[in-house]
mmCIF file of C-alpha atoms and ligand atoms in Angstrom:
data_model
loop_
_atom_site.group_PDB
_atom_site.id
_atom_site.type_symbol
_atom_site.label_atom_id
_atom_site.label_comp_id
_atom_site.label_asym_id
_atom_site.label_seq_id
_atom_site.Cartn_x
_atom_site.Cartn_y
_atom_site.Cartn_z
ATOM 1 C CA UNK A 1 34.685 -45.198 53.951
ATOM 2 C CA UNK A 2 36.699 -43.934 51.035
ATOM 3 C CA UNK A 3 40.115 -42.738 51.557
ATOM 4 C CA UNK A 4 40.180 -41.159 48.225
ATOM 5 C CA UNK A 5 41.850 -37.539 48.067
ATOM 6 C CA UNK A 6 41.738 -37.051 44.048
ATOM 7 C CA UNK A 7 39.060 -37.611 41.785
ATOM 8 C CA UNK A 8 39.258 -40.050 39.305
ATOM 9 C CA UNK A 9 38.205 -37.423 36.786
ATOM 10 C CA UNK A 10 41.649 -35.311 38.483
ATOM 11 C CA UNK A 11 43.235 -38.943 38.363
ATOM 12 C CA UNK A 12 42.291 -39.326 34.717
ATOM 13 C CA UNK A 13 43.680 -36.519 33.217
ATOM 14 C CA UNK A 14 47.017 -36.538 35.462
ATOM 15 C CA UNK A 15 47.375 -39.779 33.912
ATOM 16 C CA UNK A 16 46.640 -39.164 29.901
ATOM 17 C CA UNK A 17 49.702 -38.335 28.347
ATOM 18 C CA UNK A 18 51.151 -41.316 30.298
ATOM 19 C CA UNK A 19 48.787 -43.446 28.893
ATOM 20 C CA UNK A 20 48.969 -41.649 25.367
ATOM 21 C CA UNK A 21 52.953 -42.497 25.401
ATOM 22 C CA UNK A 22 51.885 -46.205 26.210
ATOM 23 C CA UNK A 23 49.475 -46.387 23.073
ATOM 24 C CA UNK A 24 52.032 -44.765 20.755
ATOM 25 C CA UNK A 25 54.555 -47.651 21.539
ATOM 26 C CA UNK A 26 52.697 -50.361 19.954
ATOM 27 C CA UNK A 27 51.010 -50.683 16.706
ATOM 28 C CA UNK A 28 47.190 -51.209 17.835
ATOM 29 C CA UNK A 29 46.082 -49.007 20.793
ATOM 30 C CA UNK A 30 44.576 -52.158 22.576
ATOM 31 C CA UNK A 31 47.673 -53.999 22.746
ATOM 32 C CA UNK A 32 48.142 -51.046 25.882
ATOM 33 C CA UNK A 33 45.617 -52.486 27.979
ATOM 34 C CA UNK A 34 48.024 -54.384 30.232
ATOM 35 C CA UNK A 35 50.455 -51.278 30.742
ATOM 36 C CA UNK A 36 47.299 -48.782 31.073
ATOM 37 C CA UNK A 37 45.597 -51.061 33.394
ATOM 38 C CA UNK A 38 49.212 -51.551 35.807
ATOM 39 C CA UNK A 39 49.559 -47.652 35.338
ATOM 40 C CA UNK A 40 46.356 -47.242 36.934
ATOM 41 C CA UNK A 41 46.501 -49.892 39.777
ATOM 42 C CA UNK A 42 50.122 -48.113 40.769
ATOM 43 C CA UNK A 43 48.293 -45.341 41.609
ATOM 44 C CA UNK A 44 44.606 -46.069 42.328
ATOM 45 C CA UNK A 45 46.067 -49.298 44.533
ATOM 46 C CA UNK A 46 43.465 -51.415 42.806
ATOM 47 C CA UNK A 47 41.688 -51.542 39.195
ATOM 48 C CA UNK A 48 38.386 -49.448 39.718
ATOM 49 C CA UNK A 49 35.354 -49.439 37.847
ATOM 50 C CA UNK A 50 35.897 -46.250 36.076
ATOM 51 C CA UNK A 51 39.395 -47.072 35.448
ATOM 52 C CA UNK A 52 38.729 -49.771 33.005
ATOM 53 C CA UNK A 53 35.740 -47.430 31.646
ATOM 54 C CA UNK A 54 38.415 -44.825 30.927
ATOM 55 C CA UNK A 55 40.641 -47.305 29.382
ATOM 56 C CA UNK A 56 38.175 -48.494 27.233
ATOM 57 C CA UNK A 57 37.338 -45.289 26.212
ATOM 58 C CA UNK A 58 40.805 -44.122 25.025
ATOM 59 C CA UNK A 59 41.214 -47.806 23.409
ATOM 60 C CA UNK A 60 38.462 -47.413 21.735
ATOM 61 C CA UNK A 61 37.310 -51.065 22.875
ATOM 62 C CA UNK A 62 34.152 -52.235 24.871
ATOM 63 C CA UNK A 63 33.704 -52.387 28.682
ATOM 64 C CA UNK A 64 33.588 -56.040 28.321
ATOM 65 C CA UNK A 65 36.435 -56.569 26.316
ATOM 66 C CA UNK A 66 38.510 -54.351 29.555
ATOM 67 C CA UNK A 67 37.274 -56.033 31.947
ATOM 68 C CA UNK A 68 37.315 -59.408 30.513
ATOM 69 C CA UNK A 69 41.078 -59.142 30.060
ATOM 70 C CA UNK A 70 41.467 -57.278 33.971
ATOM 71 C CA UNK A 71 39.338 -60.300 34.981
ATOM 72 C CA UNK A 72 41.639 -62.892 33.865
ATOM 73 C CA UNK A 73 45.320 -61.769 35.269
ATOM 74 C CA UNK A 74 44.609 -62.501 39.013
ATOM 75 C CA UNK A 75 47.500 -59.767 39.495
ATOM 76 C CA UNK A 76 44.966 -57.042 38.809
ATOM 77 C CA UNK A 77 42.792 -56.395 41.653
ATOM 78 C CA UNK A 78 39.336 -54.950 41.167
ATOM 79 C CA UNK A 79 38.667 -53.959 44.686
ATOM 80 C CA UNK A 80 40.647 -52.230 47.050
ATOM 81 C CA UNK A 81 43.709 -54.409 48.482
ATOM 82 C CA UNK A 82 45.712 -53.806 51.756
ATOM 83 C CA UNK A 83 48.782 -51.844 51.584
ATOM 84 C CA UNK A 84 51.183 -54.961 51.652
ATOM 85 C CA UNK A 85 49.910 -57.507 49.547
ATOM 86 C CA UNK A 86 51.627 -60.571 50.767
ATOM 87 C CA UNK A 87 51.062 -63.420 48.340
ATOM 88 C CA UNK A 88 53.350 -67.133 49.639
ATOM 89 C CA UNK A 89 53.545 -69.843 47.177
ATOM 90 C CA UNK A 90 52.224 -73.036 47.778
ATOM 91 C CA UNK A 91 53.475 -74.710 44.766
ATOM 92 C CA UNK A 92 54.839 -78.155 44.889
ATOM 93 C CA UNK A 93 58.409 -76.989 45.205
ATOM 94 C CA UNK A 94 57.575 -74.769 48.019
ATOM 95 C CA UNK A 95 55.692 -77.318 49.763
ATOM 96 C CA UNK A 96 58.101 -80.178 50.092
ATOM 97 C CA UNK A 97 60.295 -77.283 52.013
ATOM 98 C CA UNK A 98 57.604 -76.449 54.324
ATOM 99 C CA UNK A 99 55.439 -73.789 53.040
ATOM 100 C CA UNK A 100 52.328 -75.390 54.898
ATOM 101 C CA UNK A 101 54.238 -74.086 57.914
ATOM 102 C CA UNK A 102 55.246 -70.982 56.874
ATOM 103 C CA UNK A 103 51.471 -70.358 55.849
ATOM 104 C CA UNK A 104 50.012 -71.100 58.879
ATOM 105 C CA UNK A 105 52.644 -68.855 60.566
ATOM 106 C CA UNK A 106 51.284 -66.217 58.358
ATOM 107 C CA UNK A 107 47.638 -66.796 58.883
ATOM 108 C CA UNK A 108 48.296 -67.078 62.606
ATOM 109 C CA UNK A 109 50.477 -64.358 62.989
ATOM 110 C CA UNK A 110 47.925 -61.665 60.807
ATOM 111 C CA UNK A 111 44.759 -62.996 61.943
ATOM 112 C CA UNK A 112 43.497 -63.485 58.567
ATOM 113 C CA UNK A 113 43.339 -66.022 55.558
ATOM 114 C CA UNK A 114 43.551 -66.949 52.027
ATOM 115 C CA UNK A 115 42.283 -63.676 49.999
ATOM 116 C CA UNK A 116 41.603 -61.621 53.087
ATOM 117 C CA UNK A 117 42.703 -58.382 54.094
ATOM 118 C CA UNK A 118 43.473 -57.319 58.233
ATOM 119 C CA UNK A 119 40.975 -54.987 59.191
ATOM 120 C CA UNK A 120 43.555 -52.186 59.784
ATOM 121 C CA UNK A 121 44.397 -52.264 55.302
ATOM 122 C CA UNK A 122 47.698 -52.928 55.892
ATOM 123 C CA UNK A 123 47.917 -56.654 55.146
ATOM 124 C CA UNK A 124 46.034 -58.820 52.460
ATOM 125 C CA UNK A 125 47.016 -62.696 52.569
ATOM 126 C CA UNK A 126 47.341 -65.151 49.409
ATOM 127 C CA UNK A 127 48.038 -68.274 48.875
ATOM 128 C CA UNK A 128 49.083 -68.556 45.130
ATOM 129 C CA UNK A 129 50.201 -70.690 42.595
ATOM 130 C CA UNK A 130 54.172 -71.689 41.628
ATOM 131 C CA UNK A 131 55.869 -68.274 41.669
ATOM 132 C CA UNK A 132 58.673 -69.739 39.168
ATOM 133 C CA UNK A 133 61.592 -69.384 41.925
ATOM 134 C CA UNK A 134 61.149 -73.227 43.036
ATOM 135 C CA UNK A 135 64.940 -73.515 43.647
ATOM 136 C CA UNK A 136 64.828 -71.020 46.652
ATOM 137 C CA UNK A 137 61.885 -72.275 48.472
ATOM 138 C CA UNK A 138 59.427 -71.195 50.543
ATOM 139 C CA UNK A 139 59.456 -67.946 48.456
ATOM 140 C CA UNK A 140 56.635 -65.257 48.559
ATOM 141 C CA UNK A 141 55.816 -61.842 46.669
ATOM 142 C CA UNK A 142 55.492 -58.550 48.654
ATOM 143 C CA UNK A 143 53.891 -55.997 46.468
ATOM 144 C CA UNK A 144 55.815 -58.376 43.801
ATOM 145 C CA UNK A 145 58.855 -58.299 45.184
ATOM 146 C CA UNK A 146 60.202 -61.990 45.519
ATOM 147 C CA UNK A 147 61.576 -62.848 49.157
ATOM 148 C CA UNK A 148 63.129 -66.288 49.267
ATOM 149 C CA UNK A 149 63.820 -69.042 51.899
ATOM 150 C CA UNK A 150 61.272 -67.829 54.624
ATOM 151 C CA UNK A 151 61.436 -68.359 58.033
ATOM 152 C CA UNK A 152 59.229 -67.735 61.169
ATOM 153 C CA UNK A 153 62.207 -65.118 62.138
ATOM 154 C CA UNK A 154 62.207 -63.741 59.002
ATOM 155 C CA UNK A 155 58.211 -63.050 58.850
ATOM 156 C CA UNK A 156 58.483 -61.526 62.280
ATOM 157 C CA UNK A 157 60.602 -58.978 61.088
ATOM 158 C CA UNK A 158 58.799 -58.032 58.011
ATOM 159 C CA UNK A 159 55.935 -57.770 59.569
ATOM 160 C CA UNK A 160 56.726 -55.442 62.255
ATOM 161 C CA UNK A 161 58.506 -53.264 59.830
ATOM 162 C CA UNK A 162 55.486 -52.965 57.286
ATOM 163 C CA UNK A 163 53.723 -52.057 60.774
ATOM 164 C CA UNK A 164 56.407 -49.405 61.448
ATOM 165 C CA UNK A 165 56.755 -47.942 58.024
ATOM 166 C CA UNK A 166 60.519 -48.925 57.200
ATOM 167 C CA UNK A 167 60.257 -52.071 55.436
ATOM 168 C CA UNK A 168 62.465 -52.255 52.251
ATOM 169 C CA UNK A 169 59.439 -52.413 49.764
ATOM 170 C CA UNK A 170 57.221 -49.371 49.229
ATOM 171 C CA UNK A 171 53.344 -49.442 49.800
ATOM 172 C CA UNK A 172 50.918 -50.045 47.686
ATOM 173 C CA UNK A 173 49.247 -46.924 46.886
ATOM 174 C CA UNK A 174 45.241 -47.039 48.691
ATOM 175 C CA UNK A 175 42.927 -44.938 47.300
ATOM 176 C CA UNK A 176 39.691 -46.434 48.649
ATOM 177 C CA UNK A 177 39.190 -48.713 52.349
ATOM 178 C CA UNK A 178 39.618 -52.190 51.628
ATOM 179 C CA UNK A 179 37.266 -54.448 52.301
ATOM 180 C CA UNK A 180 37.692 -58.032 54.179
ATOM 181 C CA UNK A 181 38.282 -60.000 50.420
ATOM 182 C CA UNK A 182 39.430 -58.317 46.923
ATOM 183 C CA UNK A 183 38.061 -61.182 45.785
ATOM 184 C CA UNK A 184 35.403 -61.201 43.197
ATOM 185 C CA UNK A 185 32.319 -63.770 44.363
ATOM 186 C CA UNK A 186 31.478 -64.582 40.486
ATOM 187 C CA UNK A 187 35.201 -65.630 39.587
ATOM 188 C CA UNK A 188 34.903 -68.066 42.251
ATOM 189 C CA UNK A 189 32.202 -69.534 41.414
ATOM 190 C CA UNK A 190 33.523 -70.235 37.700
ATOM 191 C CA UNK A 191 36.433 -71.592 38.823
ATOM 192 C CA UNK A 192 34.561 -73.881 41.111
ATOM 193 C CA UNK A 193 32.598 -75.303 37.765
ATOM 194 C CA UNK A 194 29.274 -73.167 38.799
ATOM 195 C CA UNK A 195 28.682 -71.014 35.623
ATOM 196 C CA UNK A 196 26.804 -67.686 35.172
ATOM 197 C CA UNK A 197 23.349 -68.259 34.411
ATOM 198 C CA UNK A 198 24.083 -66.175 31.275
ATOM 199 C CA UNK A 199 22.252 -63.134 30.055
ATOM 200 C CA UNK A 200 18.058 -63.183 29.676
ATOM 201 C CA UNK A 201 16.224 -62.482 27.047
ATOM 202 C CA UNK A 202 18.841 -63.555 24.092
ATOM 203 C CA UNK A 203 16.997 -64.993 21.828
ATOM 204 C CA UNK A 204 20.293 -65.491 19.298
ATOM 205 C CA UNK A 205 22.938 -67.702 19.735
ATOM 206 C CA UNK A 206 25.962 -65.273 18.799
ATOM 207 C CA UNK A 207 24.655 -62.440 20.972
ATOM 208 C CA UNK A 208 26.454 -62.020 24.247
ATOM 209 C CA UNK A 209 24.858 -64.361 26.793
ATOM 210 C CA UNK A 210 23.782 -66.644 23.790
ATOM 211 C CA UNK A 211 24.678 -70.142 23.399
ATOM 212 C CA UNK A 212 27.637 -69.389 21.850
ATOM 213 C CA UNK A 213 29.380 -70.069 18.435
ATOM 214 C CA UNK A 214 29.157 -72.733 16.628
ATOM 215 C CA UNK A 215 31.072 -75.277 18.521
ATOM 216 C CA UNK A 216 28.491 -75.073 21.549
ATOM 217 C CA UNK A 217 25.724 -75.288 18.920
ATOM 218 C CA UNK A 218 27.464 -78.513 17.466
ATOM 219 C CA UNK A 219 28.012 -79.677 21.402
ATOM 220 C CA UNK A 220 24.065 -79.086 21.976
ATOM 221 C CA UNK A 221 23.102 -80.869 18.460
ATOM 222 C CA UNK A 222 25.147 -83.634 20.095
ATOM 223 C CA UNK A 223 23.040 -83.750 22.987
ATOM 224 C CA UNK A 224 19.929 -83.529 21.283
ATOM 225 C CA UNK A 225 20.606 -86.488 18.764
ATOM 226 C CA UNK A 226 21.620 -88.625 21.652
ATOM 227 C CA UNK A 227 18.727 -87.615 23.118
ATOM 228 C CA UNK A 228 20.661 -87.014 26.179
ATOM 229 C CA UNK A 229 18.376 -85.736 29.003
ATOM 230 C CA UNK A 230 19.985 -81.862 29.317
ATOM 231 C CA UNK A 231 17.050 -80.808 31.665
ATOM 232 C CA UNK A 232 18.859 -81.131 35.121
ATOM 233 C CA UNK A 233 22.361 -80.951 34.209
ATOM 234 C CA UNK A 234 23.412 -77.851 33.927
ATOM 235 C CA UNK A 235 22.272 -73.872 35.321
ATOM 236 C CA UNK A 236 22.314 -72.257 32.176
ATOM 237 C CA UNK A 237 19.013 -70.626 30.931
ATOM 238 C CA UNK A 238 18.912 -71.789 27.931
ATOM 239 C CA UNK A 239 19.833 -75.587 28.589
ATOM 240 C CA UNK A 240 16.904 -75.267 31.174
ATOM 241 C CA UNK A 241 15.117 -73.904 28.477
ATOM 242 C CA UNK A 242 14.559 -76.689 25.927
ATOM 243 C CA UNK A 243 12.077 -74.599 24.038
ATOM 244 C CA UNK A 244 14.858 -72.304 23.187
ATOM 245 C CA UNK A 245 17.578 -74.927 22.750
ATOM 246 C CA UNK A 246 14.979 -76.184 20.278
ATOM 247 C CA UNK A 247 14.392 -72.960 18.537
ATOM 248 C CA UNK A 248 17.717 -72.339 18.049
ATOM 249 C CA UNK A 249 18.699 -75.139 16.527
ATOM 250 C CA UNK A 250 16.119 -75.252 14.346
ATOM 251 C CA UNK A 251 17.040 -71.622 12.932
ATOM 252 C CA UNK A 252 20.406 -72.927 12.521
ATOM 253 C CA UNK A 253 19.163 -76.382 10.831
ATOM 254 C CA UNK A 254 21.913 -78.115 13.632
ATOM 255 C CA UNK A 255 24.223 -75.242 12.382
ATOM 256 C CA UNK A 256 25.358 -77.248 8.856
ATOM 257 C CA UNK A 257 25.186 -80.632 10.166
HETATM 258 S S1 LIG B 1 56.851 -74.116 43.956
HETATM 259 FE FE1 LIG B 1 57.209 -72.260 44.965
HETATM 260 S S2 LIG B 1 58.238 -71.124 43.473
HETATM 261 FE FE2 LIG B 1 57.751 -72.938 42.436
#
């Protein structure tokens, strides 16, 4: 159910001469990604779809080079996020002072866990890296404010004041219902090792989905010289493919070597 009371066409244009001051401050227009992309989470509460075709569009850069940058800064948030985003560090700082407690207060005390979001929107959980403010430990970022030196009396009372409206730090703006995880499935699974499949039907190694440049053509010519079984050990098409691993290589003539 969307909660949405503007369009983002009505959201777009409120927001262009904002975004036209940001371009004119730097030198190239895509060095305003970051600020463009912030600008429009403030208000949208997350990084939508059309928000990162819009900024490509007045960058005058691809889709893929927006959302490959969005992708990367886990601070952007590409689906809708609770209105409290409560993110506790579990660095090694943090832990030492007891941050495994202080997590499993949260968890207990929201009903939820790592990258999920209470079913009312209000809360979504983290458990993130080092937040760089190891000397006050167990610190935590609410809507990126830093809190320091937590304690089970201290999350009681933040709590029930996000609940009741009056808590010190504003609300994330929420355009759209979260769902149960922000989280995007694919990311996982590349940070877990498991890598896309890659793109069919690209027959040429420097087209998107391809084998790559030439470093991953030199890495394959290494495999095939050592005669290194590649069938089996890895997902990607084209290393399952040794007829095109072949080809390819032998358009490239082992790319110099
Ligand atoms: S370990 Fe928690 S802030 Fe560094």
């Amino acid at each position: 159910m969307s909660t949405r009371t503007e369009s983002f066409e009505a959201l777009a244009a409120r927001l262009t001469p904002a975004c036209e001051a940001l371009i004119a401050q730097y030198e190239e227009p895509r060095s305003a990604l970051l600020p463009i992309m912030h600008l429009f989470q403030e208000n949208e509460g997350f990084v939508s779809p059309e928000a990162m075709r819009f900024a490509a569009s007045i960058l005058g850069v691809s889709p893929a080079v927006v959302e490959s940058t969005v992708s990367f800064y886990t601070l952007f948030y590409r689906r809708p996020v609770g209105k409290y985003v409560l993110q506790v560090c579990r660095g090694l700082s943090c832990t030492v002072s007891g941050a495994e407690e202080i997590m499993k207060y949260f968890r207990e005390k929201l009903g939820i866990g790592h990258l999920q979001t209470s079913d009312d929107g209000l809360f979504s959980y983290e458990e993130v890296e080092c937040l760089a403010a190891c000397d006050k430990p167990t610190c935590m970022q609410v809507n990126l404010e830093f809190f320091y030196s937590l304690t089970s009396a201290m999350i009681d009372e933040m709590i029930a004041a996000m609940r009741a409206g009056t808590f010190a730090v504003a609300p994330m703006a929420q355009t759209q219902t979260p769902g149960k995880t922000w989280s995007v499935k694919q990311d996982g699974e590349v940070s877990m090792g498991r890598k896309s499949l890659g793109a069919t039907d690209v027959p040429h190694p420097n087209n998107a989905g391809g084998l790559g440049d030439a470093s991953g053509l030199i890495m394959l010519d290494r495999f095939v010289t050592n005669e290194i079984a590649m069938r089996g050990r890895s997902n990607e098409r084209l290393v399952q493919d040794a007829s095109s691993v072949a080809d390819v290589l032998g358009d490239h003539e082992h790319a110099g070597h």
